[in-house]
Coordinates of C-alpha atoms and ligand atoms in Angstrom, one line a residue:
Chain A
X1 CA 73.0 54.9 24.8
X2 CA 76.2 55.1 26.7
X3 CA 75.5 51.6 28.0
X4 CA 75.2 50.2 24.5
X5 CA 78.3 52.0 23.4
X6 CA 80.1 50.3 26.3
X7 CA 78.7 46.9 25.4
X8 CA 79.9 47.4 21.8
X9 CA 83.3 48.3 23.1
X10 CA 83.4 45.2 25.3
X11 CA 82.5 43.0 22.3
X12 CA 85.1 44.6 20.2
X13 CA 87.8 44.1 22.8
X14 CA 86.7 40.5 23.3
X15 CA 87.1 39.9 19.5
X16 CA 90.5 41.6 19.4
X17 CA 91.6 39.5 22.4
X18 CA 90.4 36.4 20.7
X19 CA 92.3 37.2 17.5
X20 CA 95.4 38.1 19.6
X21 CA 95.3 34.7 21.4
X22 CA 94.9 33.0 18.1
X23 CA 98.0 34.6 16.8
X24 CA 100.0 33.9 19.9
X25 CA 99.0 30.3 19.7
X26 CA 100.1 30.3 16.0
X27 CA 103.5 31.7 16.8
X28 CA 103.9 29.1 19.5
X29 CA 102.9 26.3 17.1
X30 CA 105.4 27.5 14.5
X31 CA 108.1 27.7 17.1
X32 CA 107.8 24.0 17.6
X33 CA 108.7 23.1 14.0
X34 CA 112.4 22.9 14.6
X35 CA 111.7 20.4 17.5
X36 CA 109.8 18.3 15.1
X37 CA 112.9 17.6 13.0
X38 CA 114.1 15.2 15.7
X39 CA 110.7 13.4 15.9
X40 CA 109.6 12.7 12.4
X41 CA 107.3 9.9 13.7
X42 CA 104.9 12.4 15.2
X43 CA 104.4 14.2 11.9
X44 CA 104.0 10.9 10.0
X45 CA 101.3 9.7 12.4
X46 CA 99.4 13.0 11.9
X47 CA 99.8 12.9 8.1
X48 CA 98.1 9.6 8.3
X49 CA 95.2 10.6 10.5
X50 CA 94.7 14.0 9.0
X51 CA 95.6 13.3 5.4
X52 CA 95.4 9.6 4.5
X53 CA 92.1 9.1 6.3
X54 CA 90.6 12.0 4.4
X55 CA 91.4 10.5 1.1
X56 CA 88.3 8.4 0.7
X57 CA 85.8 11.2 1.0
X58 CA 87.9 13.5 -1.1
X59 CA 88.3 11.1 -3.9
X60 CA 84.7 10.1 -4.0
X61 CA 83.6 13.7 -3.9
X62 CA 86.1 14.7 -6.6
X63 CA 84.9 12.0 -9.0
X64 CA 81.3 12.9 -8.6
X65 CA 81.9 16.7 -8.9
X66 CA 83.9 16.0 -12.1
X67 CA 81.1 13.9 -13.5
X68 CA 78.4 16.5 -12.7
X69 CA 80.5 19.2 -14.2
X70 CA 80.8 17.2 -17.4
X71 CA 77.1 16.7 -17.6
X72 CA 76.2 20.3 -17.0
X73 CA 79.1 21.6 -19.1
X74 CA 78.2 19.4 -22.0
X75 CA 74.6 20.7 -22.0
X76 CA 75.7 24.3 -22.1
X77 CA 78.6 23.9 -24.5
X78 CA 76.6 21.9 -27.0
X79 CA 74.3 24.9 -27.4
X80 CA 77.2 26.8 -28.9
X81 CA 78.6 23.7 -30.7
X82 CA 81.7 23.8 -28.4
X83 CA 81.5 20.3 -26.9
X84 CA 85.2 19.9 -27.8
X85 CA 86.1 22.3 -25.1
X86 CA 84.5 20.2 -22.4
X87 CA 88.0 19.0 -21.2
X88 CA 89.2 22.6 -20.7
X89 CA 86.1 23.6 -18.9
X90 CA 86.1 20.7 -16.5
X91 CA 89.8 21.0 -15.8
X92 CA 89.8 24.8 -15.3
X93 CA 86.9 24.8 -12.9
X94 CA 88.4 22.0 -10.9
X95 CA 92.0 23.2 -10.7
X96 CA 91.2 26.9 -10.2
X97 CA 88.2 26.8 -7.9
X98 CA 86.4 23.6 -7.0
X99 CA 89.4 21.6 -6.2
X100 CA 90.9 23.9 -3.5
X101 CA 87.5 25.2 -2.2
X102 CA 85.5 22.0 -2.0
X103 CA 88.5 20.1 -0.6
X104 CA 88.9 22.7 2.1
X105 CA 85.2 22.6 3.0
X106 CA 85.3 18.8 3.2
X107 CA 88.6 19.0 5.1
X108 CA 87.0 21.3 7.7
X109 CA 84.2 18.8 8.2
X110 CA 86.2 15.7 8.2
X111 CA 89.7 16.5 9.7
X112 CA 89.1 19.9 11.3
X113 CA 86.3 18.9 13.5
X114 CA 88.2 15.7 14.5
X115 CA 91.2 17.9 15.5
X116 CA 89.1 20.2 17.6
X117 CA 87.4 17.4 19.3
X118 CA 90.6 15.6 20.0
X119 CA 92.4 18.6 21.4
X120 CA 89.3 19.8 23.4
X121 CA 89.0 16.4 25.0
X122 CA 92.7 16.2 25.8
X123 CA 92.2 19.5 27.6
X124 CA 89.0 18.3 29.4
X125 CA 90.7 15.1 30.6
X126 CA 93.7 17.1 31.8
X127 CA 96.1 15.4 29.4
X128 CA 97.5 18.8 28.3
X129 CA 98.0 19.8 31.9
X130 CA 99.6 16.4 32.5
X131 CA 102.1 17.0 29.7
X132 CA 102.9 20.5 31.1
X133 CA 103.6 19.0 34.5
X134 CA 105.9 16.5 32.8
X135 CA 107.8 19.5 31.5
X136 CA 106.6 18.8 28.0
X137 CA 105.2 21.7 26.0
X138 CA 101.8 20.4 24.8
X139 CA 101.6 23.0 22.0
X140 CA 104.9 21.9 20.5
X141 CA 104.3 18.2 21.0
X142 CA 100.6 17.9 20.2
X143 CA 99.6 20.9 18.2
X144 CA 102.6 21.5 15.9
X145 CA 102.6 18.1 14.2
X146 CA 98.9 18.4 13.6
X147 CA 99.3 21.9 12.1
X148 CA 102.0 20.9 9.8
X149 CA 100.2 17.8 8.7
X150 CA 97.1 19.8 7.8
X151 CA 99.2 22.4 5.9
X152 CA 100.9 19.7 3.9
X153 CA 97.9 17.5 3.3
X154 CA 95.5 20.1 2.0
X155 CA 97.3 20.8 -1.4
X156 CA 97.8 17.0 -1.9
X157 CA 94.2 16.3 -1.2
X158 CA 93.1 19.1 -3.5
X159 CA 95.4 17.8 -6.2
X160 CA 93.8 14.4 -5.8
X161 CA 90.3 15.9 -5.9
X162 CA 91.0 17.7 -9.2
X163 CA 92.7 14.7 -10.8
X164 CA 89.9 12.4 -10.0
X165 CA 87.4 15.0 -11.0
X166 CA 89.0 15.3 -14.4
X167 CA 88.9 11.5 -14.8
X168 CA 85.2 11.6 -13.8
X169 CA 84.6 14.3 -16.3
X170 CA 86.4 12.2 -18.9
X171 CA 84.3 9.2 -18.1
X172 CA 81.0 11.1 -18.5
X173 CA 82.1 13.4 -21.4
X174 CA 84.0 10.9 -23.6
X175 CA 82.6 7.7 -22.4
X176 CA 78.9 8.5 -22.2
X177 CA 78.3 11.7 -24.1
X178 CA 80.5 11.0 -27.0
X179 CA 82.9 13.9 -26.9
X180 CA 86.0 13.3 -29.0
X181 CA 88.8 11.6 -27.0
X182 CA 91.7 13.5 -28.6
X183 CA 90.0 16.9 -28.4
X184 CA 89.1 16.4 -24.7
X185 CA 92.8 16.1 -23.7
X186 CA 94.5 18.2 -26.4
X187 CA 92.4 21.3 -25.7
X188 CA 92.9 20.8 -22.0
X189 CA 96.7 20.6 -22.5
X190 CA 96.7 23.7 -24.8
X191 CA 94.6 25.9 -22.6
X192 CA 95.5 25.1 -19.0
X193 CA 98.4 27.2 -18.0
X194 CA 100.9 26.0 -15.4
X195 CA 101.3 29.3 -13.7
X196 CA 97.9 30.9 -14.2
X197 CA 95.8 27.9 -13.3
X198 CA 97.8 25.2 -11.5
X199 CA 100.1 27.3 -9.3
X200 CA 97.3 29.6 -8.3
X201 CA 95.2 26.7 -7.3
X202 CA 98.0 25.2 -5.3
X203 CA 98.6 28.6 -3.5
X204 CA 94.9 28.7 -2.6
X205 CA 95.0 25.2 -1.0
X206 CA 98.1 26.0 1.0
X207 CA 96.3 29.1 2.3
X208 CA 93.2 27.1 3.1
X209 CA 95.2 24.3 4.8
X210 CA 96.9 26.9 7.0
X211 CA 93.7 28.6 7.9
X212 CA 91.5 25.5 8.4
X213 CA 94.0 23.7 10.6
X214 CA 94.8 26.8 12.6
X215 CA 91.1 27.4 13.3
X216 CA 90.6 23.8 14.3
X217 CA 93.5 23.7 16.7
X218 CA 92.7 27.1 18.2
X219 CA 89.1 26.1 18.8
X220 CA 90.2 22.9 20.4
X221 CA 92.8 24.6 22.6
X222 CA 90.4 27.3 23.7
X223 CA 87.4 25.0 24.2
X224 CA 85.6 25.1 27.5
X225 CA 86.7 21.8 29.0
X226 CA 83.3 20.1 29.2
X227 CA 81.4 17.9 26.8
X228 CA 79.2 20.8 25.9
X229 CA 82.1 23.1 25.4
X230 CA 83.9 20.6 23.1
X231 CA 80.8 20.1 21.1
X232 CA 80.3 23.8 20.6
X233 CA 84.0 24.2 19.7
X234 CA 83.6 21.5 17.0
X235 CA 80.7 23.3 15.5
X236 CA 82.5 26.6 15.5
X237 CA 85.4 25.0 13.7
X238 CA 83.3 23.9 10.8
X239 CA 81.4 27.2 10.6
X240 CA 84.4 29.5 11.0
X241 CA 86.5 27.4 8.6
X242 CA 83.9 27.3 5.9
X243 CA 83.3 31.0 6.1
X244 CA 87.0 31.7 6.1
X245 CA 87.6 29.5 3.1
X246 CA 84.8 31.1 1.1
X247 CA 85.8 34.6 2.1
X248 CA 89.5 34.1 1.4
X249 CA 88.7 32.4 -1.9
X250 CA 86.9 35.5 -3.1
X251 CA 89.8 37.7 -2.1
X252 CA 92.4 35.3 -3.6
X253 CA 90.5 34.9 -6.8
X254 CA 90.1 38.7 -7.2
X255 CA 93.9 39.1 -6.6
X256 CA 94.9 36.3 -9.0
X257 CA 92.5 36.5 -11.8
X258 CA 90.8 39.8 -11.3
X259 CA 93.5 42.2 -12.6
Chain B
X1 CA 121.5 29.9 48.4
X2 CA 119.2 27.2 49.8
X3 CA 120.3 24.9 52.5
X4 CA 118.9 21.6 53.7
X5 CA 116.9 23.1 56.4
X6 CA 115.0 25.5 54.2
X7 CA 111.6 24.4 53.2
X8 CA 111.4 23.1 49.7
X9 CA 108.2 24.9 49.0
X10 CA 107.5 28.3 50.6
X11 CA 104.2 29.9 50.1
X12 CA 103.7 33.5 51.3
X13 CA 100.6 35.7 51.3
X14 CA 99.0 33.7 48.5
X15 CA 95.9 35.2 47.1
X16 CA 94.0 33.6 44.2
X17 CA 90.6 34.5 42.8
X18 CA 88.3 32.8 40.4
X19 CA 86.2 35.7 39.2
X20 CA 84.9 37.4 42.4
X21 CA 85.4 34.5 44.6
X22 CA 88.6 34.2 46.7
X23 CA 89.9 30.6 46.6
X24 CA 92.9 31.7 48.6
X25 CA 93.0 34.8 50.7
X26 CA 96.4 35.2 52.3
X27 CA 97.8 31.7 52.7
X28 CA 101.3 30.8 54.2
X29 CA 102.5 27.3 53.9
X30 CA 105.9 25.7 54.3
X31 CA 106.6 22.2 52.8
X32 CA 109.8 20.8 54.5
X33 CA 112.3 18.8 52.5
X34 CA 112.1 15.0 52.7
X35 CA 108.9 15.0 54.6
X36 CA 105.3 14.0 53.9
X37 CA 103.1 17.0 54.2
X38 CA 99.4 16.7 53.9
X39 CA 97.0 19.4 52.7
X40 CA 93.6 18.7 53.9
X41 CA 90.3 20.4 53.6
X42 CA 86.7 20.0 52.6
X43 CA 85.8 19.3 48.9
X44 CA 86.0 22.5 46.8
X45 CA 88.3 24.3 49.3
X46 CA 91.0 24.7 46.6
X47 CA 93.4 21.8 47.3
X48 CA 93.8 20.9 43.6
X49 CA 94.1 24.6 42.8
X50 CA 96.9 24.9 45.4
X51 CA 98.9 22.1 43.6
X52 CA 98.4 23.8 40.3
X53 CA 99.7 27.1 41.8
X54 CA 102.8 25.2 43.1
X55 CA 103.3 23.6 39.7
X56 CA 103.1 27.0 38.0
X57 CA 100.0 26.2 35.9
X58 CA 98.0 28.9 37.6
X59 CA 99.1 32.4 38.4
X60 CA 98.2 34.0 41.8
X61 CA 96.9 37.5 42.0
X62 CA 99.3 38.2 44.9
X63 CA 101.8 36.5 47.0
X64 CA 104.7 34.2 46.1
X65 CA 105.4 30.5 45.7
X66 CA 109.0 29.5 46.0
X67 CA 110.1 26.0 45.0
X68 CA 113.7 25.1 45.9
X69 CA 114.5 28.8 46.4
X70 CA 113.0 29.9 43.0
X71 CA 109.9 32.0 42.7
X72 CA 107.8 29.8 40.4
X73 CA 105.8 32.7 38.9
X74 CA 108.9 34.8 38.0
X75 CA 110.7 32.0 36.2
X76 CA 111.2 32.0 32.4
X77 CA 109.4 29.3 30.5
X78 CA 112.5 27.4 30.1
X79 CA 113.5 27.6 33.7
X80 CA 110.0 26.6 34.8
X81 CA 110.1 23.5 32.6
X82 CA 113.6 22.6 33.9
X83 CA 112.2 22.8 37.4
X84 CA 109.1 20.8 36.5
X85 CA 111.3 17.9 35.5
X86 CA 112.1 17.6 39.2
X87 CA 108.5 17.8 40.3
X88 CA 106.1 14.9 39.8
X89 CA 102.4 15.3 39.9
X90 CA 99.7 12.8 40.3
X91 CA 96.5 14.2 38.9
X92 CA 93.2 13.6 40.5
X93 CA 91.9 12.1 37.2
X94 CA 95.2 10.4 36.3
X95 CA 95.6 12.5 33.2
X96 CA 97.1 9.6 31.2
X97 CA 97.6 10.0 27.5
X98 CA 94.7 8.0 26.0
X99 CA 96.3 7.2 22.7
X100 CA 99.2 5.2 24.0
X101 CA 99.5 2.1 26.1
X102 CA 100.2 2.0 29.9
X103 CA 103.9 1.1 29.1
X104 CA 104.3 4.1 26.8
X105 CA 102.6 6.4 29.3
X106 CA 105.2 5.5 32.0
X107 CA 108.0 5.6 29.5
X108 CA 106.9 9.1 28.2
X109 CA 108.8 11.3 30.6
X110 CA 111.9 9.1 30.4
X111 CA 111.9 9.3 26.6
X112 CA 111.4 13.0 26.7
X113 CA 114.0 13.9 29.3
X114 CA 116.4 11.1 29.8
X115 CA 118.7 10.1 27.0
X116 CA 118.7 6.4 27.8
X117 CA 118.9 3.4 25.5
X118 CA 115.5 1.7 25.0
X119 CA 116.5 -1.5 26.9
X120 CA 117.3 0.7 30.0
X121 CA 114.0 2.5 29.6
X122 CA 112.2 -0.8 29.4
X123 CA 113.7 -2.0 32.7
X124 CA 112.9 1.3 34.5
X125 CA 109.3 1.3 33.3
X126 CA 108.8 -2.3 34.4
X127 CA 110.3 -1.6 37.8
X128 CA 108.0 1.4 38.3
X129 CA 105.0 -0.6 37.1
X130 CA 105.9 -3.4 39.4
X131 CA 106.0 -1.1 42.4
X132 CA 102.4 -0.1 41.8
X133 CA 101.4 -3.7 41.1
X134 CA 100.6 -3.2 37.4
X135 CA 103.5 -4.8 35.5
X136 CA 101.0 -7.2 34.0
X137 CA 98.9 -4.4 32.7
X138 CA 101.6 -2.8 30.6
X139 CA 100.0 -3.6 27.3
X140 CA 96.6 -2.2 28.1
X141 CA 95.3 1.1 26.9
X142 CA 94.2 3.7 29.5
X143 CA 90.6 3.2 28.4
X144 CA 90.8 -0.4 29.6
X145 CA 91.8 0.6 33.1
X146 CA 89.6 1.2 36.1
X147 CA 89.8 4.6 37.8
X148 CA 92.0 3.2 40.6
X149 CA 94.3 1.4 38.2
X150 CA 94.7 4.6 36.1
X151 CA 95.6 6.5 39.2
X152 CA 98.3 3.9 40.0
X153 CA 99.7 4.1 36.5
X154 CA 99.8 7.8 36.8
X155 CA 101.7 7.4 40.0
X156 CA 104.3 5.2 38.3
X157 CA 104.6 7.9 35.6
X158 CA 105.0 10.6 38.3
X159 CA 107.9 8.6 39.8
X160 CA 109.6 7.8 36.5
X161 CA 112.1 10.6 36.6
X162 CA 112.9 10.2 40.3
X163 CA 111.8 13.7 41.1
X164 CA 112.8 15.7 44.2
X165 CA 109.1 16.1 45.0
X166 CA 105.8 14.4 44.2
X167 CA 102.4 16.1 44.6
X168 CA 99.7 13.6 45.1
X169 CA 96.1 14.7 44.4
X170 CA 93.8 12.4 46.2
X171 CA 95.9 9.2 45.8
X172 CA 93.6 7.1 48.0
X173 CA 90.2 7.6 46.5
X174 CA 89.0 4.7 44.4
X175 CA 91.5 2.2 45.9
X176 CA 90.4 -1.1 47.5
X177 CA 91.8 -1.8 51.0
X178 CA 94.7 -3.9 49.6
X179 CA 95.9 -1.4 47.0
X180 CA 95.4 1.3 49.6
X181 CA 97.7 -0.4 52.0
X182 CA 100.3 -0.9 49.3
X183 CA 100.0 2.7 48.2
X184 CA 100.5 4.0 51.7
X185 CA 103.6 1.9 52.1
X186 CA 104.8 2.9 48.7
X187 CA 104.5 6.6 49.4
X188 CA 106.2 6.1 52.8
X189 CA 109.0 4.0 51.2
X190 CA 109.6 6.6 48.4
X191 CA 110.0 9.1 51.2
X192 CA 112.3 7.0 53.4
X193 CA 114.5 5.6 50.7
X194 CA 114.9 8.4 48.2
X195 CA 114.1 11.3 50.6
X196 CA 111.4 12.5 48.2
X197 CA 109.4 15.4 49.5
X198 CA 105.7 14.6 49.3
X199 CA 102.7 16.7 49.3
X200 CA 99.5 14.8 49.7
X201 CA 96.2 16.3 49.1
X202 CA 93.4 14.3 50.6
X203 CA 90.3 14.3 52.7
X204 CA 90.9 10.8 53.9
X205 CA 91.7 11.6 57.5
X206 CA 92.6 8.1 58.6
X207 CA 95.2 7.2 55.9
X208 CA 96.6 10.7 55.7
X209 CA 97.1 11.0 59.4
X210 CA 98.8 7.6 59.3
X211 CA 101.6 8.6 56.9
X212 CA 101.9 12.4 57.1
X213 CA 104.6 14.1 59.1
X214 CA 102.7 17.3 59.1
X215 CA 99.2 18.4 58.3
X216 CA 97.7 21.7 57.0
X217 CA 94.0 22.1 57.1
X218 CA 92.6 24.7 54.7
X219 CA 89.0 26.0 54.5
X220 CA 87.4 29.2 53.2
X221 CA 90.6 30.4 51.6
X222 CA 92.7 30.2 54.7
X223 CA 94.9 27.8 56.6
X224 CA 92.8 27.1 59.6
X225 CA 95.2 24.9 61.5
X226 CA 98.5 23.0 61.1
X227 CA 100.5 20.6 63.1
X228 CA 101.6 17.0 63.5
X229 CA 99.0 14.4 62.9
X230 CA 98.8 13.6 66.6
X231 CA 98.5 17.1 67.6
X232 CA 95.8 17.6 65.0
X233 CA 93.8 14.6 66.1
X234 CA 94.0 15.6 69.7
X235 CA 93.4 19.3 69.1
X236 CA 90.6 21.0 70.9
X237 CA 90.2 23.8 68.4
X238 CA 86.7 23.6 67.1
X239 CA 87.6 23.8 63.4
X240 CA 90.2 21.1 63.6
X241 CA 88.1 18.9 65.8
X242 CA 85.2 19.0 63.4
X243 CA 87.3 18.2 60.3
X244 CA 89.5 15.6 61.8
X245 CA 86.6 13.7 63.3
X246 CA 84.1 14.3 60.6
X247 CA 81.5 16.1 62.6
X248 CA 78.7 17.7 60.6
X249 CA 78.2 20.6 63.0
X250 CA 80.9 23.1 63.6
X251 CA 82.5 26.2 62.2
X252 CA 83.7 24.5 58.9
X253 CA 81.0 25.0 56.4
X254 CA 79.8 22.0 54.5
X255 CA 77.9 24.1 52.0
X256 CA 79.1 26.1 49.1
X257 CA 78.5 29.7 49.9
X258 CA 74.8 30.4 49.3
X259 CA 71.9 32.6 50.5
X260 CA 69.7 31.1 53.3
X261 CA 67.9 27.9 52.3
X262 CA 64.5 29.4 53.3
X263 CA 65.1 32.4 51.1
X264 CA 66.1 30.2 48.2
X265 CA 63.1 27.9 48.5
X266 CA 60.7 30.8 48.6
X267 CA 62.3 32.1 45.5
X268 CA 62.9 35.6 46.6
Ligands
ATP301 N1 88.2 26.2 36.0 C1 87.6 26.7 37.0 N2 86.8 27.8 36.8 C2 86.2 28.4 37.8 N3 86.2 27.9 39.1 C3 86.9 26.8 39.4 C4 87.6 26.1 38.3 N4 88.2 25.1 38.9 C5 87.9 25.1 40.2 N5 87.1 26.1 40.5 C6 86.5 26.5 41.8 O1 87.6 26.5 42.7 C7 87.3 25.9 43.9 C8 88.4 25.0 44.3 O2 88.5 23.9 43.4 P1 89.5 22.7 43.6 O3 89.4 21.8 42.4 O4 90.9 23.3 43.9 O5 88.9 22.0 44.9 P2 89.5 20.8 45.7 O6 89.8 21.3 47.1 O7 90.5 20.1 45.0 O8 88.2 19.9 45.8 P3 88.1 18.2 45.8 O9 88.5 17.8 47.1 O10 86.6 18.0 45.5 O11 89.0 17.8 44.7 C9 86.0 25.1 43.7 O12 85.1 25.6 44.6 C10 85.6 25.4 42.3 O13 84.3 26.0 42.4
MG302 MG1 90.7 18.3 43.9

């Protein structure tokens, strides 16, 4: 009994210590932002590998999600004779929910895992130690630009996801299923609210960008410096990021639209 | 303050544990200025760990490490980084940045810490690469180098800022006889010309005895002997004799601490 209580306590302490280290790392990463102003090249290179290289999977997924939404939505809406509202339905689902959330899940799998593996391998091959011995802070030089790139890329990718999703929905709804072209766009314009829908969606993706990149960098930095350790850390990044995104999405949605 | 006769690195009562296991258990070492000091010892005796303790990357449980009169483990982050600019370290694995070329690797510390025009940096980098015989390899990526070449690039990088001290972790392993000769000369020349203090970690008795001014032998968490190479080679102390002459039998254990073989095999 006492033994189990002690074990529970140890696990609790370990979790708290883990969270604490994560926060210390985050502060350290944020402390490097001023340094980055003199080295814009570092950020641009990461924007390319974190953001630009994720564009393909994001745009393909966005288009297909929009097309499927239109198919499913048309079926349901037509039962109530409300096909004209297809545009609103597709746009609202994408901008409020699917855009930020699916982008974040894809981002965790595409960019987050890559970040973890890269940092973990840099640790395993002593590149991070090497930087330290050259009196260069590896957190500021390596982690900060990646963090910022993830934070900036996520909302842009989510925006792209939603925009292409709407186009996909338009293609299926108007092009294939015969919804009225004018109604598709005008209803969307009338009902989608800049603050209520778009801003809230953007806020969500900033939060997801922050959390996903933070988790990816922390897992890489804390990885056990062996091949097995790095592979485990990469898996953890995807699992933790996905769970965090879904959990935070519920909380954010409740706060934004629940009241 | 510090004078020229003070040792550059002064280690006192150093104790360092990995879990339960003592890697160092009360070690005192002096590294004199402008000399080549070798740290020798069997594999796994903590030589790399010692260099990381001197560089401030690991923190000892007790004891002190002073570099140029400053206690490494009491320094603020900023002061530690300032001191590290004057310490070069050659990692056992090379530790080159794999996403940039050989040239950029050697240029890295210069670009970080020396506000020089790029034409000047180019010249310095080419000179350093020339001295390790790899000027022609400047366009290669680290993944295209052999282990020995990577180590030599790492050496060029460690020398780039003309530090007051360079720590070499196994500089001789993986080098062919010609590169080996050149490296030995290079380390000697760095020492003679620029009065760089060198710490060489190695278990190559031959090469090390040839260039070192002073040798420490560590084993089992302690300094078991120290002295000039000649004295060490001629020493009659059983520990020293065994290590310097590569004898299998003697007091220095070849095995990682373990229960008796018989007991292990019988599975009890
Ligand atoms: N990260 C680590 N975690 C736990 N133990 C470690 C770690 N790194 C090294 N050790 C242990 O510390 C001891 C000393 O390691 P170190 O790398 O300093 O040896 P070394 O003298 O440099 O050996 P070699 O000559 O083979 O390079 C080893 O016995 C090893 O088991
Ligand atoms: Mg070693």
